[in-house]
mmCIF file of C-alpha atoms in Angstrom:
data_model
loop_
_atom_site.group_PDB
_atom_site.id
_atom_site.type_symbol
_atom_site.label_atom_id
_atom_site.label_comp_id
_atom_site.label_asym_id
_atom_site.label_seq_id
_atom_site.Cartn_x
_atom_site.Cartn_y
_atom_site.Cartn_z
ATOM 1 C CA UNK A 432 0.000 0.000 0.000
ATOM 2 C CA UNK A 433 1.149 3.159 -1.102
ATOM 3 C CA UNK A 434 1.535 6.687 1.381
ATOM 4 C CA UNK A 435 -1.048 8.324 -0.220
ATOM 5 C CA UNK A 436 -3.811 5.347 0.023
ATOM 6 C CA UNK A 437 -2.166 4.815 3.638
ATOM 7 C CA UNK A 438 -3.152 8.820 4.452
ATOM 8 C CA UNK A 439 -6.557 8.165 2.941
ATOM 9 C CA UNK A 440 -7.739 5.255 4.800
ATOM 10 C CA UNK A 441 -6.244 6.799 8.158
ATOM 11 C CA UNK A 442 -8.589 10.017 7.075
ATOM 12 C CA UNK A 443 -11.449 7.963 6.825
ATOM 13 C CA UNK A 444 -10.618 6.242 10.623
ATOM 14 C CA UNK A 445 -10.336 9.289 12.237
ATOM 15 C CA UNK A 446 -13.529 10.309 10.723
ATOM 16 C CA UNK A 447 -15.488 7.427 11.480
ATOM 17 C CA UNK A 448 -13.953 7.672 14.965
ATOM 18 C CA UNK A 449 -14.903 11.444 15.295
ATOM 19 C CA UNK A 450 -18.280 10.865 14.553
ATOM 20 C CA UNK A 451 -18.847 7.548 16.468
ATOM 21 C CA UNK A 452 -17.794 9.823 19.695
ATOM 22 C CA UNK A 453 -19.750 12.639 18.635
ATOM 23 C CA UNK A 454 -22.781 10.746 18.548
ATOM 24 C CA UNK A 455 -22.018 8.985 21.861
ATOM 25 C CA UNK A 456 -21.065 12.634 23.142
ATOM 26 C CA UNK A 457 -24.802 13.810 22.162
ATOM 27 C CA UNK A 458 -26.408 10.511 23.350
ATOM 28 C CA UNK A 459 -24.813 11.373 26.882
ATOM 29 C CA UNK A 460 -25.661 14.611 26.894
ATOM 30 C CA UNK A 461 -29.278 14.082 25.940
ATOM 31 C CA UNK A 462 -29.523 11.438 28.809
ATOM 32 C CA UNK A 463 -28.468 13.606 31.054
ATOM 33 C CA UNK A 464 -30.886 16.350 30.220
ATOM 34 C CA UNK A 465 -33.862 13.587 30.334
ATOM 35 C CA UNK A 466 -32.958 11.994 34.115
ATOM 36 C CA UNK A 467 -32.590 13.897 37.471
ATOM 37 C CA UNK A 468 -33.318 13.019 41.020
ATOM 38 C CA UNK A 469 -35.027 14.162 43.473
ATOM 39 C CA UNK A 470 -35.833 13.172 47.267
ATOM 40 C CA UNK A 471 -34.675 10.002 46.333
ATOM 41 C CA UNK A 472 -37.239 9.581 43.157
ATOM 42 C CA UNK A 473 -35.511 9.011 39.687
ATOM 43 C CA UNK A 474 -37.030 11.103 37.206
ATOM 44 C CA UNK A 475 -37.059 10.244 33.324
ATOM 45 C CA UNK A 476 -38.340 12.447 30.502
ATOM 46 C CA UNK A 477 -39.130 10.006 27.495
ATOM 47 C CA UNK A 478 -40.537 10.936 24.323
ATOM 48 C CA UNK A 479 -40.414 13.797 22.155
ATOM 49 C CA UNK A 480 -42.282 16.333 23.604
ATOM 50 C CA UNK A 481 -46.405 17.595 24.135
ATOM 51 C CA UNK A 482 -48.869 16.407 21.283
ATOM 52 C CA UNK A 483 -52.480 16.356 22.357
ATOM 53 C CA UNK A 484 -53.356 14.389 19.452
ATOM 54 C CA UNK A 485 -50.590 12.208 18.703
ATOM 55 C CA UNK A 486 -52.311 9.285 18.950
ATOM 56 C CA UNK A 487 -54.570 9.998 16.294
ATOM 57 C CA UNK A 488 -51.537 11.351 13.999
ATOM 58 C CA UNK A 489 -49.698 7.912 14.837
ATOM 59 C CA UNK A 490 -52.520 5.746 14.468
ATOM 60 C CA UNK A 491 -53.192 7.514 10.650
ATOM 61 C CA UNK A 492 -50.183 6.663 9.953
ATOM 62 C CA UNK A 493 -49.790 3.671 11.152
ATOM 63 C CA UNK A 494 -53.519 2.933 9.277
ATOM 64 C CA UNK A 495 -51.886 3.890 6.223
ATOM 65 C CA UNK A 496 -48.812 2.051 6.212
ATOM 66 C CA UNK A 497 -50.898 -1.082 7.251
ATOM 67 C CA UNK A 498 -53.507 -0.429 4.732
ATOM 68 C CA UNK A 499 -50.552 -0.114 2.161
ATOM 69 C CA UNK A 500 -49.414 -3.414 3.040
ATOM 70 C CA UNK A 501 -52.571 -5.309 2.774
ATOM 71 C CA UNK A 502 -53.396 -4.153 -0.829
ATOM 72 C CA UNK A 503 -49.562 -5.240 -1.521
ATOM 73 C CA UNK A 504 -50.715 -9.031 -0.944
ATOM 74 C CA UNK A 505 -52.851 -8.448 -4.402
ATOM 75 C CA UNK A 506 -49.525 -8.439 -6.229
ATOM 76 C CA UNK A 507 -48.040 -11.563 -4.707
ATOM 77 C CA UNK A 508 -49.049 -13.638 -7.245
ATOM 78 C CA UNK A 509 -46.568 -11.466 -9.600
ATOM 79 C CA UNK A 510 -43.641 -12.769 -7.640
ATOM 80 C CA UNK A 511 -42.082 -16.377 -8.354
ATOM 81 C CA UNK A 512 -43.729 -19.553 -7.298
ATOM 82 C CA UNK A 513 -41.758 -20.631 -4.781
ATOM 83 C CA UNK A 514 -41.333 -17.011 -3.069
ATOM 84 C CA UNK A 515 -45.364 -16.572 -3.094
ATOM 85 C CA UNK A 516 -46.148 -18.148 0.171
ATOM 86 C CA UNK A 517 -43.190 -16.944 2.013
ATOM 87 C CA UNK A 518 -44.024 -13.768 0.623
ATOM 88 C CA UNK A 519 -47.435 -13.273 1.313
ATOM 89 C CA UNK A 520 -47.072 -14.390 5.157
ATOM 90 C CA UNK A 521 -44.566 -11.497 5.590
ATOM 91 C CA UNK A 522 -46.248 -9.207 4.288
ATOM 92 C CA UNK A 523 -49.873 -10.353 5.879
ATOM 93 C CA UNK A 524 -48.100 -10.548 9.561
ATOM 94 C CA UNK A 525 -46.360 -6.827 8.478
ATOM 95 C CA UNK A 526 -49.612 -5.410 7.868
ATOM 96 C CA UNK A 527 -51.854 -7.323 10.786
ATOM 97 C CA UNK A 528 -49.120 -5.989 12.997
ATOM 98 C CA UNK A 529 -49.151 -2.440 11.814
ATOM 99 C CA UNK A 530 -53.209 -2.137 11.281
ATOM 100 C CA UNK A 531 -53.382 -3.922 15.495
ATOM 101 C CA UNK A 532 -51.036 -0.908 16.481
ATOM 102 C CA UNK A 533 -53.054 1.652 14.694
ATOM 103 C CA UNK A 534 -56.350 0.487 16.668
ATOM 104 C CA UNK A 535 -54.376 0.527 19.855
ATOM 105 C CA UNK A 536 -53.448 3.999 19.041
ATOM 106 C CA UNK A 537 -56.530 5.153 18.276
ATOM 107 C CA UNK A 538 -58.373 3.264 21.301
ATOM 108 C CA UNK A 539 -55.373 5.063 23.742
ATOM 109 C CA UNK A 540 -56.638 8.337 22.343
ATOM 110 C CA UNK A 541 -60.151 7.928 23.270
ATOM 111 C CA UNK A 542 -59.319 6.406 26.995
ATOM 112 C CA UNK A 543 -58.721 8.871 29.447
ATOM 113 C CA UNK A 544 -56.962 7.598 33.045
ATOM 114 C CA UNK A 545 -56.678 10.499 36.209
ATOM 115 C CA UNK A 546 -53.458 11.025 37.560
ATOM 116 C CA UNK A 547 -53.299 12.951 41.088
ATOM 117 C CA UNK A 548 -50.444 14.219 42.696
ATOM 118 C CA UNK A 549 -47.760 16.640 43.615
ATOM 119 C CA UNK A 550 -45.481 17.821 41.222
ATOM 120 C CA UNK A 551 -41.895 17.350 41.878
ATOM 121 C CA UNK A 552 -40.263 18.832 39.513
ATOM 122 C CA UNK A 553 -40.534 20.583 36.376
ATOM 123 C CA UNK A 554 -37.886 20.590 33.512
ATOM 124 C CA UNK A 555 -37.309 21.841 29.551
ATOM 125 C CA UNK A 556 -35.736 19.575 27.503
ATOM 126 C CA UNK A 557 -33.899 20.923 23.657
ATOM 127 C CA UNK A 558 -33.661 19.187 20.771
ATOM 128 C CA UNK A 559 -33.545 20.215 17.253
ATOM 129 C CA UNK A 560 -30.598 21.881 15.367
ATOM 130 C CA UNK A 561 -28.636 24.241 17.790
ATOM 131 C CA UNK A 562 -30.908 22.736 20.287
ATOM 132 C CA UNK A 563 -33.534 25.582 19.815
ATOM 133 C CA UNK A 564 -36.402 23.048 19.994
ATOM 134 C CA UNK A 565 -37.991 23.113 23.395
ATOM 135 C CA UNK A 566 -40.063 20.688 25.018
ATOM 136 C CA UNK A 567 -41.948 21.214 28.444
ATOM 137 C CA UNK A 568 -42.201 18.085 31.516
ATOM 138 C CA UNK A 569 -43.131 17.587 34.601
ATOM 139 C CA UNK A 570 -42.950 15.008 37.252
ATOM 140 C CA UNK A 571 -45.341 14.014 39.140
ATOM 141 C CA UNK A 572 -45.493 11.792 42.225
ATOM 142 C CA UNK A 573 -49.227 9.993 42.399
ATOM 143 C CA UNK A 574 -47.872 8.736 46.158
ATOM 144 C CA UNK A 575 -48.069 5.213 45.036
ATOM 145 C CA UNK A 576 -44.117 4.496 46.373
ATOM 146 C CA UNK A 577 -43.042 4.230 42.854
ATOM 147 C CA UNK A 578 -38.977 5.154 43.415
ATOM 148 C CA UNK A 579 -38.827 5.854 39.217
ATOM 149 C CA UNK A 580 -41.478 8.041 37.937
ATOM 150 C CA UNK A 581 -41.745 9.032 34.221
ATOM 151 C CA UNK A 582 -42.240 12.762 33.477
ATOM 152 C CA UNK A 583 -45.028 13.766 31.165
ATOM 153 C CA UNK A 584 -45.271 16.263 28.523
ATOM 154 C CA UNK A 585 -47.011 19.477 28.543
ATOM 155 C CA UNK A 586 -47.538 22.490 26.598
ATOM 156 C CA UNK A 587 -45.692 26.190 27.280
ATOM 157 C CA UNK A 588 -48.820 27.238 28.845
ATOM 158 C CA UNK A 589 -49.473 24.339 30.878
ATOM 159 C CA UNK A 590 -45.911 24.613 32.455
ATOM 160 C CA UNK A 591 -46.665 28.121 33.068
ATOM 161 C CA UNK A 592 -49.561 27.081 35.128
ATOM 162 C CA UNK A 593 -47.665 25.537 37.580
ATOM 163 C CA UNK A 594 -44.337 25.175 40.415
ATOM 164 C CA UNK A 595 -42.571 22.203 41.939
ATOM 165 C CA UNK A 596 -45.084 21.366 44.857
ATOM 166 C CA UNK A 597 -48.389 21.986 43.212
ATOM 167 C CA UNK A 598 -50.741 19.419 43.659
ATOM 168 C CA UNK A 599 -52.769 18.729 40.675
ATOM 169 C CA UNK A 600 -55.200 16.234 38.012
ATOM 170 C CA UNK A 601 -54.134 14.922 34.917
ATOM 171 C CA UNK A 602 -56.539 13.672 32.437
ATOM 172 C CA UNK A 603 -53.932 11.375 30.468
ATOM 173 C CA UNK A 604 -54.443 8.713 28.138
ATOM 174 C CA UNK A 605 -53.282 4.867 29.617
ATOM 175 C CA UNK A 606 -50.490 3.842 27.225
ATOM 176 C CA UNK A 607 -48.605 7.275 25.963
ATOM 177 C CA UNK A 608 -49.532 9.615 28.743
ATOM 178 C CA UNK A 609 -50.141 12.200 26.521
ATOM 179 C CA UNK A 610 -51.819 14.854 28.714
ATOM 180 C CA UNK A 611 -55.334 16.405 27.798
ATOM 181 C CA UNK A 612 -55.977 18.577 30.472
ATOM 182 C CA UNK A 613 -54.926 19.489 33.582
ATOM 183 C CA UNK A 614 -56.290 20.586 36.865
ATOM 184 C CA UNK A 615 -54.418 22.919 39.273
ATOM 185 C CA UNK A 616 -55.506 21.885 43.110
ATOM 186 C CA UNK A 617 -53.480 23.461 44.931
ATOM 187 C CA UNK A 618 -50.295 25.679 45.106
ATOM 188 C CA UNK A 619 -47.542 25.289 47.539
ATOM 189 C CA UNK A 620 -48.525 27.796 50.585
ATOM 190 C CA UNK A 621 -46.536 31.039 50.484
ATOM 191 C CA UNK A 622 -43.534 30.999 52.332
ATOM 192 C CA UNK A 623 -42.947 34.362 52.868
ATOM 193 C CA UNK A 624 -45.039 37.165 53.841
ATOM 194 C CA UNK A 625 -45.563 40.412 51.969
ATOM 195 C CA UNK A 626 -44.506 43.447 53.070
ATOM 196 C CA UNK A 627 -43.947 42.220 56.393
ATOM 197 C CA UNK A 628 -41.797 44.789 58.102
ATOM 198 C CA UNK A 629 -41.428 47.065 54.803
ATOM 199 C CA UNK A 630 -45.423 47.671 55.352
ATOM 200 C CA UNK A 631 -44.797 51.720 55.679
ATOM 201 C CA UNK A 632 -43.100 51.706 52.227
ATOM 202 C CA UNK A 633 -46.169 49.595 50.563
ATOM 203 C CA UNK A 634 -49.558 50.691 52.290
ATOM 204 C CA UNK A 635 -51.493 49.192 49.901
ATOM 205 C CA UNK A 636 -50.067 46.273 49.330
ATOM 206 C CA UNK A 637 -49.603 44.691 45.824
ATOM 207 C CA UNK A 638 -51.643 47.527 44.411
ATOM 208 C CA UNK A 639 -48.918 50.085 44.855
ATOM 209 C CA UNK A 640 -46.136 47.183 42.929
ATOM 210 C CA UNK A 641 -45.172 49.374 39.611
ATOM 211 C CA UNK A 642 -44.136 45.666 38.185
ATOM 212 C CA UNK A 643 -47.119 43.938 38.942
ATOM 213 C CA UNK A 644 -47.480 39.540 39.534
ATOM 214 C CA UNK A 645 -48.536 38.969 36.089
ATOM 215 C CA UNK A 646 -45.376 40.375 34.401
ATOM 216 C CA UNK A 647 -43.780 38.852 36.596
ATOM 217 C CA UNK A 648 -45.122 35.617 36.219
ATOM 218 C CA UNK A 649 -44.923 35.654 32.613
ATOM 219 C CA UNK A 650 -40.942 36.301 33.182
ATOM 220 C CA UNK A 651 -40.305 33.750 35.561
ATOM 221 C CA UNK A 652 -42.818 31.103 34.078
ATOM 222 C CA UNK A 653 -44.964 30.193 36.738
ATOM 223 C CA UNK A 654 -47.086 31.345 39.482
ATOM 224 C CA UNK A 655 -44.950 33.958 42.401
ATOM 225 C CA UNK A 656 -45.274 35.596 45.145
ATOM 226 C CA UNK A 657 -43.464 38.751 46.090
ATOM 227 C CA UNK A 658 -40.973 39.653 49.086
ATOM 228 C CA UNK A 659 -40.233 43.084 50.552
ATOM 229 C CA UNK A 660 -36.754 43.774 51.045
ATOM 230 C CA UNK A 661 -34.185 46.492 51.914
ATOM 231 C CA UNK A 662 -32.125 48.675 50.372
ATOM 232 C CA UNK A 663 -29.597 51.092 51.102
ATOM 233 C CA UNK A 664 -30.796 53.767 49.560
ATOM 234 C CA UNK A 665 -33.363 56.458 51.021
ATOM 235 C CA UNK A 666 -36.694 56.970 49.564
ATOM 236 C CA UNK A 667 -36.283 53.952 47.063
ATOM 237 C CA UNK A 668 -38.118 50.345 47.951
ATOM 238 C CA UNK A 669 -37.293 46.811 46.640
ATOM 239 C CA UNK A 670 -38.899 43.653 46.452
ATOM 240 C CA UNK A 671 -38.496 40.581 44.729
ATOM 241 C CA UNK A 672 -40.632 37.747 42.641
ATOM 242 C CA UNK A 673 -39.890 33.844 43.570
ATOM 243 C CA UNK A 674 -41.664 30.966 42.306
ATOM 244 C CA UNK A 675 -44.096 30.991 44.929
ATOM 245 C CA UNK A 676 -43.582 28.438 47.862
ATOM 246 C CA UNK A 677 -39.467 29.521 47.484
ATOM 247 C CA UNK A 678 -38.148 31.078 50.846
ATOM 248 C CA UNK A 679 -36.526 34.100 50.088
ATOM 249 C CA UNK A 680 -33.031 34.417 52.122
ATOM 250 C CA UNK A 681 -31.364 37.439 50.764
ATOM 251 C CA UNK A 682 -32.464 39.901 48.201
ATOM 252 C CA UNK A 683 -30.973 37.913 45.146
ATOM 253 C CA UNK A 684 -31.246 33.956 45.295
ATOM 254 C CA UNK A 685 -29.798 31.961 42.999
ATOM 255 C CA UNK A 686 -32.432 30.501 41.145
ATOM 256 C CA UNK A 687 -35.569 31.976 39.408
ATOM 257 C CA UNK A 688 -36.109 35.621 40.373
ATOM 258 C CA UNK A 689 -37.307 38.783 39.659
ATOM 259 C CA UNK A 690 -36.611 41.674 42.066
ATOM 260 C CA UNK A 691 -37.737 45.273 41.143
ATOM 261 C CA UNK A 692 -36.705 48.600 42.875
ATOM 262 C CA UNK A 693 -38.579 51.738 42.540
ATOM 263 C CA UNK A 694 -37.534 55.130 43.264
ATOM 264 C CA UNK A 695 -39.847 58.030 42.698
ATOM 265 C CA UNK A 696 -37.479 61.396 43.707
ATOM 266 C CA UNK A 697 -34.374 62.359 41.796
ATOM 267 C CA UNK A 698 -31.976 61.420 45.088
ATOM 268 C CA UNK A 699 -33.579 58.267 45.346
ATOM 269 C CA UNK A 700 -33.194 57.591 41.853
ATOM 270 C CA UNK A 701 -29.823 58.728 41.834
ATOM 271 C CA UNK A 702 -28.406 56.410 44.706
ATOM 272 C CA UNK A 703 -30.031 53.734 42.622
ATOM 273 C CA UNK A 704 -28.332 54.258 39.851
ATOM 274 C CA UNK A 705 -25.404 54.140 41.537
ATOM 275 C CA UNK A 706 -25.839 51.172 43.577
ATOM 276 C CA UNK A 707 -26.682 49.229 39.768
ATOM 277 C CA UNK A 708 -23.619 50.921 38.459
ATOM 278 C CA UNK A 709 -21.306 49.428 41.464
ATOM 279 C CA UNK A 710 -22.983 45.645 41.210
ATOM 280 C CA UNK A 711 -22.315 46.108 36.972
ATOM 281 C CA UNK A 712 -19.051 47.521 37.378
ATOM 282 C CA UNK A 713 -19.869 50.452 35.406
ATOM 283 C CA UNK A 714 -19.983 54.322 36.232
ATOM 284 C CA UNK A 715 -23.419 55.747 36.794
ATOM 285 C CA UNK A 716 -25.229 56.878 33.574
ATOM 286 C CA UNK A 717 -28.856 58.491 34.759
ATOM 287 C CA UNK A 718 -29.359 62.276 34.625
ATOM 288 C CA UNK A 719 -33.287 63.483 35.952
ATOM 289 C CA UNK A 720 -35.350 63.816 33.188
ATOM 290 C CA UNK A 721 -33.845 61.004 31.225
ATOM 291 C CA UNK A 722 -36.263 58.713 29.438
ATOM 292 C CA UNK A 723 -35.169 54.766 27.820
ATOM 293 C CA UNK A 724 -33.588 51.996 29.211
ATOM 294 C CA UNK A 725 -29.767 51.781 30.446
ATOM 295 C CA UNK A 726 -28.134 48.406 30.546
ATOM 296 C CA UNK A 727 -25.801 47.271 32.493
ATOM 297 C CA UNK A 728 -25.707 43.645 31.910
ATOM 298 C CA UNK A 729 -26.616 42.125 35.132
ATOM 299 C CA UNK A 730 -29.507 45.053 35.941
ATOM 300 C CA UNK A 731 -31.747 46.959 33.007
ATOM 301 C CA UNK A 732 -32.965 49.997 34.201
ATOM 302 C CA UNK A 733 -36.160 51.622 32.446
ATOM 303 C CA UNK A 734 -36.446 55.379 33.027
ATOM 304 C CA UNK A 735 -39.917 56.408 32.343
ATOM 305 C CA UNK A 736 -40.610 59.312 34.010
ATOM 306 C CA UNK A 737 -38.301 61.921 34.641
ATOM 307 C CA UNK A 738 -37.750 62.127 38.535
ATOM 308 C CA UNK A 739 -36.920 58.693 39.235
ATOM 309 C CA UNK A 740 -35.782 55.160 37.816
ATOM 310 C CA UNK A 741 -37.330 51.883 37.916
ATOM 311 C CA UNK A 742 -34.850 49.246 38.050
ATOM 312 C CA UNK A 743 -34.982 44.933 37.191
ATOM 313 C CA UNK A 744 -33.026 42.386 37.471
ATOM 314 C CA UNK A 745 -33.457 38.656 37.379
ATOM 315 C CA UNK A 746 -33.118 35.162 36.064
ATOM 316 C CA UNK A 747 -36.072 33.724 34.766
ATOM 317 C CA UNK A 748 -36.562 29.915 33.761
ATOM 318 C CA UNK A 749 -35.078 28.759 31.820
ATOM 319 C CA UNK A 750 -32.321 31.388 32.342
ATOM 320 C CA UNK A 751 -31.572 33.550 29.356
ATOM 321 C CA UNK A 752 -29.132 36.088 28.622
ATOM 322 C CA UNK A 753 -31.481 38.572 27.471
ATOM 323 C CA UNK A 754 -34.986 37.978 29.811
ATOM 324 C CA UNK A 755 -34.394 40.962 32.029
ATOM 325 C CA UNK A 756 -33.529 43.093 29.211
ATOM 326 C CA UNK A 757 -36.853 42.024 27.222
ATOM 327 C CA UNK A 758 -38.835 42.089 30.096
ATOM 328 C CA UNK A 759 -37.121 46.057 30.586
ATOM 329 C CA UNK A 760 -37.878 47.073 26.971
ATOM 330 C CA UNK A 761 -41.717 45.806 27.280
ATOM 331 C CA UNK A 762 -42.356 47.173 30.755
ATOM 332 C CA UNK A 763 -44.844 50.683 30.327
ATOM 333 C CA UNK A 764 -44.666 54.135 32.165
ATOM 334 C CA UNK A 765 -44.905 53.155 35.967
ATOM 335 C CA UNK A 766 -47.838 54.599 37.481
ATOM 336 C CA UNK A 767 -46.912 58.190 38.729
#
């Protein structure tokens, strides 16, 4: 063998072997996107995501293919003697199997089996090219002892709907589990109370909340509930946005948050400014009377009025680089 076939065949190994870890690089990282554990329950995510009438696209399909492979018997006689029978069995057991599967999709559809329980978890799952493809689960334990439990699909909005620890009712079909409604019970109990000792700065409660719970609900995913806290600036107020039944310890936790702080007067606004500028390493950047949004990366502030600043910052789920600065750009005039 000459160099040059020598080089080509070693080309084609390392190829080969390139993509043979590749794949087993992906399949390992997909598994470990689809399993987690928690409280001693392992968790899987099967499938490929929420379809509230896949059974009835599977079991068309599988109809067709089956009813494809019946009419093929007609032409069997076509095909040499001795390859007729042979022939014709295949083909017959091919197409009994495939038109028994499309029945037992279709009958899975129509069934509908109640699942109660608490959730446990919730997770996104990507897939796709670049892995922009999302695909919503949860977990939920029925209290049955199982130690594995199998996540089920849901839609965005059906996520949205609810937190680790909410108690709710599927309506799912027996064999896939695809999901066709569900049934919020309950909500985990708030675990912190709001305003608590910050009840001078809010005295009337949510209502006076510039950012209000639905924005911030729709940032964070899920239901909240909202935490007075302090900061060290006078005449401002802060509070903060956790997936409700999440105990607050600090002003800035490290998972899903949203925490807001208003300042109405130009000092206030101004000490804000430069407490944002200090966390983002930047110098301060708001005159009074300034109107837009100033970024500075970890904290988007929105001026909309010209004697003071209203300030966010946050991680939302699943975290994004740009959330907080969408959520900034979308937010109207506060309230005067």
């Amino acid at each position: 063998m000459d160099l040059q076939k020598a080089l080509a065949w070693a080309v084609v190994v390392v190829a080969v072997v390139f993509l043979v870890w590749q794949g087993i690089a992906d399949a390992r990282k997909d598994r470990a996107q689809r399993r987690s554990t928690v409280a001693g329950k392992d968790i899987v995510y099967r499938g490929s995501g929420h379809s509230r009438l896949g059974g009835v696209w599977k079991g068309l399909i599988l109809l067709w293919l089956g009813g494809n492979a019946a009419v093929s018997l007609l032409f069997v006689r076509y095909a040499p003697e001795r390859w007729q029978v042979p022939v014709a069995a295949g083909t017959a057991i091919v197409a009994g199997i495939l038109l028994l599967l499309a029945v037992l999709s279709f009958a899975d559809q129509v069934r509908t089996e109640h699942v109660e329980g608490r959730v446990v978890q919730r997770r996104i799952t990507y897939s796709g090219e670049d892995g922009q493809t999302r695909h919503h689960w949860i977990a939920v334990d029925d209290s049955r002892g199982a130690t594995r439990i199998r996540g089920i699909a849901v839609s965005h909005a059906e996520y949205r709907r609810v937190v680790a620890g909410s108690t709710v009712r599927l309506h799912v079909t027996p064999r896939a589990r695809r999901v066709k409604a569900i049934e919020v019970l309950a909500h985990p109990a708030a675990a912190n109370e709001f305003p608590g000792e910050h009840a001078a700065l809010f005295p009337h409660g949510v209502a006076d909340l510039k950012v209000g719970p639905d924005r911030a609900a729709a940032f964070l995913g899920g239901p909240v509930e909202v935490v007075a806290v302090a900061v060290a600036v006078p005449g401002a107020r802060r509070y903060v946005y956790v997936p409700v039944g999440t105990r607050l310890f600090g002003d800035s936790p490290g998972g899903p948050h949203l925490q807001v702080t208003e300042a109405d007067t130009p000092d206030a606004a101004a000490g804000v400014d430069r407490l944002a500028a200090q966390r983002g390493g930047k110098q301060p950047r708001w005159r009074p009377g300034e109107r837009g949004v100033i970024d500075y990366g970890s904290v988007a502030y929105v001026m909309s009025w010209g004697a003071g600043v209203l300030a966010v910052a946050g991680r939302s789920d699943p975290d994004t680089s740009v959330g907080v600065r969408n959520l900034a750009h979308t937010l109207k005039p506060p309230r005067s």
